[in-house]
Coordinates of C-alpha atoms in Angstrom, one line a residue:
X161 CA 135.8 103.1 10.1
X162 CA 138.6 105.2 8.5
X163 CA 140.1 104.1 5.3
X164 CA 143.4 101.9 5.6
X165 CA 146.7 103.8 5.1
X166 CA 148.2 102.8 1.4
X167 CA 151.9 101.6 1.8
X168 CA 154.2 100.2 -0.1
X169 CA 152.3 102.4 -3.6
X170 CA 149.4 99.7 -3.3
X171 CA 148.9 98.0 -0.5
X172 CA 147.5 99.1 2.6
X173 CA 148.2 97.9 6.3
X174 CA 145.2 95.8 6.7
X175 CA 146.0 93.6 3.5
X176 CA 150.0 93.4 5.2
X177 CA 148.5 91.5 8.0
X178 CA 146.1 89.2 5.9
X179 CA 149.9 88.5 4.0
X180 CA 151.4 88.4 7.6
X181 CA 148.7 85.7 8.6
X182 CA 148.6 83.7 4.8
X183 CA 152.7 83.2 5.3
X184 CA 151.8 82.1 9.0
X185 CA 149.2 79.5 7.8
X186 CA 151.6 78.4 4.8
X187 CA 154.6 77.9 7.0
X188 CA 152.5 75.7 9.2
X189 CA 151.0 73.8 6.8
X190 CA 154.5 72.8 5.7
X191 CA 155.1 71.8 9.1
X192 CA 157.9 74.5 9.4
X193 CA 156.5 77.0 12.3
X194 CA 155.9 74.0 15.1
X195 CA 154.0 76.4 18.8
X196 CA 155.4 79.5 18.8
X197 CA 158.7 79.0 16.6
X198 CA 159.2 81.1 13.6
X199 CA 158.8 85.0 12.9
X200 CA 157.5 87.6 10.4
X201 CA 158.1 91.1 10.3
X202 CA 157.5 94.2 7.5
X203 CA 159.6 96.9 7.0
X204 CA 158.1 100.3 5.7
X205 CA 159.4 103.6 4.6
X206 CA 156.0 104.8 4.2
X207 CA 154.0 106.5 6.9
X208 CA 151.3 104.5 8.7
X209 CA 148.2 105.6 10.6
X210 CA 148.5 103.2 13.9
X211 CA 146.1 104.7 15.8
X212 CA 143.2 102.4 14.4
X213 CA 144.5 99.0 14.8
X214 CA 147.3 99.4 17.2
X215 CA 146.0 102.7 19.5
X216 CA 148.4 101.9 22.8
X217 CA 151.7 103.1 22.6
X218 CA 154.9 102.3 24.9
X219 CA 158.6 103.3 24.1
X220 CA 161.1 100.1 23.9
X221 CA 165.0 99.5 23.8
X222 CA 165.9 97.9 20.0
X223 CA 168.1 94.9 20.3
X224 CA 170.0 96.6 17.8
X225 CA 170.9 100.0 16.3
X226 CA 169.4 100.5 13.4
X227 CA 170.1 104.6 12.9
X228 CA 168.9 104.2 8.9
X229 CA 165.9 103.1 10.0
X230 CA 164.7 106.0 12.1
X231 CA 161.6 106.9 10.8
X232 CA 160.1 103.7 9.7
X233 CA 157.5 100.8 11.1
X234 CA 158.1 97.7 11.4
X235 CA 155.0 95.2 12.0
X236 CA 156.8 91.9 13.9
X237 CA 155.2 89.1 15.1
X238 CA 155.6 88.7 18.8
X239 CA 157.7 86.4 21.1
X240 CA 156.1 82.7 21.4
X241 CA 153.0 83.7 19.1
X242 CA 152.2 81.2 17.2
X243 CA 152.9 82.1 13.5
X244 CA 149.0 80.1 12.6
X245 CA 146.9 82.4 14.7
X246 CA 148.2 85.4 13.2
X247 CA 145.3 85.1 10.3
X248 CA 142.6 84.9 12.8
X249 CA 143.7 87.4 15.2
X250 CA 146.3 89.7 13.5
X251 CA 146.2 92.6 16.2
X252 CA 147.0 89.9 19.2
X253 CA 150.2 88.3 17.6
X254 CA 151.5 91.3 15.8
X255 CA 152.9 94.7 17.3
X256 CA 153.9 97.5 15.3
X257 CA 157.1 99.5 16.1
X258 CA 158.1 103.0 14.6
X259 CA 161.7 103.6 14.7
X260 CA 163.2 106.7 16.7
X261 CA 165.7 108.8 15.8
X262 CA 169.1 107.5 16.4
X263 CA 167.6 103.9 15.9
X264 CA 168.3 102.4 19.8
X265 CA 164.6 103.2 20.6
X266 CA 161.2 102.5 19.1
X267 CA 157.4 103.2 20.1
X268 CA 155.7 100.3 20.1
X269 CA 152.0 100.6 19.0
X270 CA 149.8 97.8 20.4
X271 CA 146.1 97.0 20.6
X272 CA 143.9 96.0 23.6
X273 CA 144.1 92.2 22.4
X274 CA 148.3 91.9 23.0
X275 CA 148.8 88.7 23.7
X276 CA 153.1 88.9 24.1
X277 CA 155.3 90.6 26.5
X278 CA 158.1 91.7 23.3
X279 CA 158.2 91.3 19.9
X280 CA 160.1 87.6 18.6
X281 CA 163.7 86.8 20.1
X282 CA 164.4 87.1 16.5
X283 CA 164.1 90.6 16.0
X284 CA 167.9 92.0 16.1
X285 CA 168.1 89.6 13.1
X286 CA 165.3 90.6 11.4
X287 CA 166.0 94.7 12.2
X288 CA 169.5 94.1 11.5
X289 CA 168.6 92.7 7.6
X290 CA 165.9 95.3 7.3
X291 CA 168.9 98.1 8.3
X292 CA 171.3 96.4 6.1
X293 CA 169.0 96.1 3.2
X294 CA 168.1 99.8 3.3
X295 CA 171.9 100.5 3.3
X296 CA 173.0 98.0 0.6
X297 CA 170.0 98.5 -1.6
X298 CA 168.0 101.4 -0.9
X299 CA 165.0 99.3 -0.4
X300 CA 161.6 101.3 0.8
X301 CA 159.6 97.9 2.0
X302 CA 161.0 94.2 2.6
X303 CA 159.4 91.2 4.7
X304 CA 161.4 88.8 6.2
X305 CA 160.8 85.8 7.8
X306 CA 162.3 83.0 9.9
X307 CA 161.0 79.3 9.6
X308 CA 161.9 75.8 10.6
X309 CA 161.4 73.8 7.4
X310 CA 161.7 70.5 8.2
X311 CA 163.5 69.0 4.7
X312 CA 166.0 71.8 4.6
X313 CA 166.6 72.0 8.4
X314 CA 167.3 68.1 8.4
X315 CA 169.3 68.2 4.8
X316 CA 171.4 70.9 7.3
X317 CA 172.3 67.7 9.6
X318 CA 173.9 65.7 6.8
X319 CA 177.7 67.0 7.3
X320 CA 178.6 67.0 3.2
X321 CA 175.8 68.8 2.4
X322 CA 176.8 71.8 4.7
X323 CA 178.5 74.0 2.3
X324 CA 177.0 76.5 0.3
X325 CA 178.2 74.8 -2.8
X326 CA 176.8 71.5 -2.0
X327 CA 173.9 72.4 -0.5
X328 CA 172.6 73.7 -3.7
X329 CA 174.1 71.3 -6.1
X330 CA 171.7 68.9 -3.7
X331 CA 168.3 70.7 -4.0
X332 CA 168.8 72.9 -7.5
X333 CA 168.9 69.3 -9.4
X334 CA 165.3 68.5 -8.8
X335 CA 163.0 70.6 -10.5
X336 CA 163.7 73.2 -13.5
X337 CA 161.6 76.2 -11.7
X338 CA 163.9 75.8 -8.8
X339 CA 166.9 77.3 -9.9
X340 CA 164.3 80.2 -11.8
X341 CA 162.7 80.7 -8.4
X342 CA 166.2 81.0 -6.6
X343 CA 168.8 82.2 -9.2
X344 CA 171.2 82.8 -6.2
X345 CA 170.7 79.6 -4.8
X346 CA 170.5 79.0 -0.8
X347 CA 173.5 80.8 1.5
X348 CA 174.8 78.0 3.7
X349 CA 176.0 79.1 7.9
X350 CA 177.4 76.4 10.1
X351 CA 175.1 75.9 12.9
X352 CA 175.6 79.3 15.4
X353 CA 173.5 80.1 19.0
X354 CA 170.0 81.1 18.0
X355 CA 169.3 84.8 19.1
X356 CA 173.1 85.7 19.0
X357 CA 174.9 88.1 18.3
X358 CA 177.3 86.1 15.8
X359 CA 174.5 84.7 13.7
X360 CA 173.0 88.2 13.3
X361 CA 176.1 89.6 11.9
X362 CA 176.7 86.4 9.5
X363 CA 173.2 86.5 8.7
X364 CA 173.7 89.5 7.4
X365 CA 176.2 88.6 5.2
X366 CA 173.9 85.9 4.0
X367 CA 171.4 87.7 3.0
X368 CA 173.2 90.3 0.9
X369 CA 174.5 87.5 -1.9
X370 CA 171.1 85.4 -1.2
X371 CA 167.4 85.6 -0.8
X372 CA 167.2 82.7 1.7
X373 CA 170.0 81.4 4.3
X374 CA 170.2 78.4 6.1
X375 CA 171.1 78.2 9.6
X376 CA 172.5 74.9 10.1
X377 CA 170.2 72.7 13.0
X378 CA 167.8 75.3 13.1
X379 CA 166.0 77.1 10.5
X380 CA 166.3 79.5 7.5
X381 CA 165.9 83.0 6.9
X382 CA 163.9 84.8 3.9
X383 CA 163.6 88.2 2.4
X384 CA 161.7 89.6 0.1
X385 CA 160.5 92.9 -1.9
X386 CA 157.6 92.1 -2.3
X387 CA 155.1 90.6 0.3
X388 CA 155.6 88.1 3.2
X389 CA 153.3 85.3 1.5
X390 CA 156.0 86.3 -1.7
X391 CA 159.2 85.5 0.7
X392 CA 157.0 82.0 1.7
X393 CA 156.6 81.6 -2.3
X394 CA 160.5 80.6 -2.2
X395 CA 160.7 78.8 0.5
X396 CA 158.4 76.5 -0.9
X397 CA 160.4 76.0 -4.0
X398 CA 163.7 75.3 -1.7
X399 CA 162.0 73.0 0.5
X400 CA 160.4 71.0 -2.2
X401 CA 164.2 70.6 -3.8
X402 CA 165.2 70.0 0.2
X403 CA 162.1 67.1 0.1
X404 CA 163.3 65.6 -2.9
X405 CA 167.1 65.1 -2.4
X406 CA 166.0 64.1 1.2
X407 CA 164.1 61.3 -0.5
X408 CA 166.9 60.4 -3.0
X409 CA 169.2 59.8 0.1
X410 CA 166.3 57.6 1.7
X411 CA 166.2 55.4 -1.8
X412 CA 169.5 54.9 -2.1
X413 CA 170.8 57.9 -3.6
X414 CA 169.5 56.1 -7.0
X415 CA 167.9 59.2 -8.3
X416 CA 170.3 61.5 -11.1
X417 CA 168.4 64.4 -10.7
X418 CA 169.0 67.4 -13.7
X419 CA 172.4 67.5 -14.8
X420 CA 174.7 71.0 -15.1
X421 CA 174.3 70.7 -18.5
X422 CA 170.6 70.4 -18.2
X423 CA 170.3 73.0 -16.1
X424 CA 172.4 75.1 -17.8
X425 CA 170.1 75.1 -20.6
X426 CA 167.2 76.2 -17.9
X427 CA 169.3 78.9 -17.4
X428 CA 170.0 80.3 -20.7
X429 CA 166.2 79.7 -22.2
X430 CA 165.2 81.4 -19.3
X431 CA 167.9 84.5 -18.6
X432 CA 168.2 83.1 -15.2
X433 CA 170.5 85.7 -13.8
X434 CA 172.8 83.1 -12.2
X435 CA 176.4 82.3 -12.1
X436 CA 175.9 78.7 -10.9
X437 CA 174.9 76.6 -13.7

């Protein structure tokens, strides 16, 4: 067997899927990827030998232009895998696609053991972020994932809490590491067609200012540097503030939670680099 192709300076292709498939088993543990909802996907700069894991090849249409990305590979989850089976059978849920040049086109690379017809529903959104991340920030690798948490999605329901503002005055006043852990907070979007053309763009947006956005009545979106089980890492802090203030409401609302000033302090002992406490 050859050796695995080192990306991202230290980590090789094989040990992306194992974090592809431990984000997949997090996310359903935390009841947030129910059958074949959610996505994952890796964007790399760095070249990747294909041929072992993925050796069929088949040029597709991208569901968005993404010219910057011309060049690069992006391993995606496919449509209705389910996010849990990706750990056991990596190859079957997962299909690797190298950009071409001009970004409307890509090869997809796929193994024997394919078990989807096209990569996730999702992925305009997710090669839309990776595009406009590249642009924005120059970034060389990012994961990104889609999930359906079930605190935060139903916290989304509640219509005060649907504001960016209050949305994280609701789930930062919980724990102290929360506001560590997500110094940006949680970008808020009223509740758009999933798949569409309008959430993509103001997911987009979202994403610049924020590490995670909500999509109101349906799920959230993560990114990350880092790793996909890294990106999972903060959705568990967000959904464990969305877990608590979901349980305040159900006592009464008779919890105070941290106070700004309290939090403020979190902040400065910490060099949180935040502007909201």
């Amino acid at each position: 067997m050859s050796t695995p192709t080192t990306v991202h300076g230290h980590t090789t292709v094989h040990e992306l899927l194992a974090s592809m498939g431990a984000a997949g088993r997090r996310l359903d543990q935390m009841g947030a990827c129910e059958a074949g909802a959610g996505n994952i996907s890796v964007c790399t700069a760095a070249p990747i030998a294909l041929d072992e894991l993925f050796p069929h090849t088949e040029t597709i249409d991208l569901p968005w232009t993404v010219p910057t990305l011309a060049g690069r590979t992006v391993l995606v989850t496919g449509s209705g895998c389910r996010l849990r089976d990706v750990a056991a059978s990596p190859t079957a849920n997962v299909a690797a696609v190298t950009v071409q040049p001009g970004g409307s086109t890509g090869t997809l690379h796929y193994a024997d053991d394919r078990a989807y017809a096209r990569p996730t529903s999702e992925f305009n959104s997710h090669l839309a972020v990776h595009a406009d991340q590249v642009a924005e920030r120059g970034v060389d690798f990012q994961a990104v994932i889609h999930a359906q948490p079930p605190y935060l999605v139903s916290l989304s329901h509640v219509p005060a809490l649907r504001s960016t503002a209050a949305f994280n005055k609701a789930i930062l006043r919980w724990e102290p590491e929360t506001i560590v852990q997500l110094p940006a907070g949680i970008g808020v979007l009223d509740f758009m067609v999933p798949g569409s053309r309008e959430l993509m763009e103001n997911n987009i947006a979202g994403l610049r200012a924020h590490q995670i956005v909500l999509w109101s009545k349906h799920g959230i979106m993560v990114r990350s540097d880092d790793s996909p089980l890294a990106a999972v890492d903060k959705v568990e802090y967000a959904e464990a503030g969305a877990m608590y203030e979901y349980r305040n409401l159900c006592m009464g609302g008779l919890g105070e939670g941290l106070q700004d000033e309290e939090l403020h302090r979190v902040v400065v002992d910490f060099a949180v680099p935040t502007e909201l406490f």
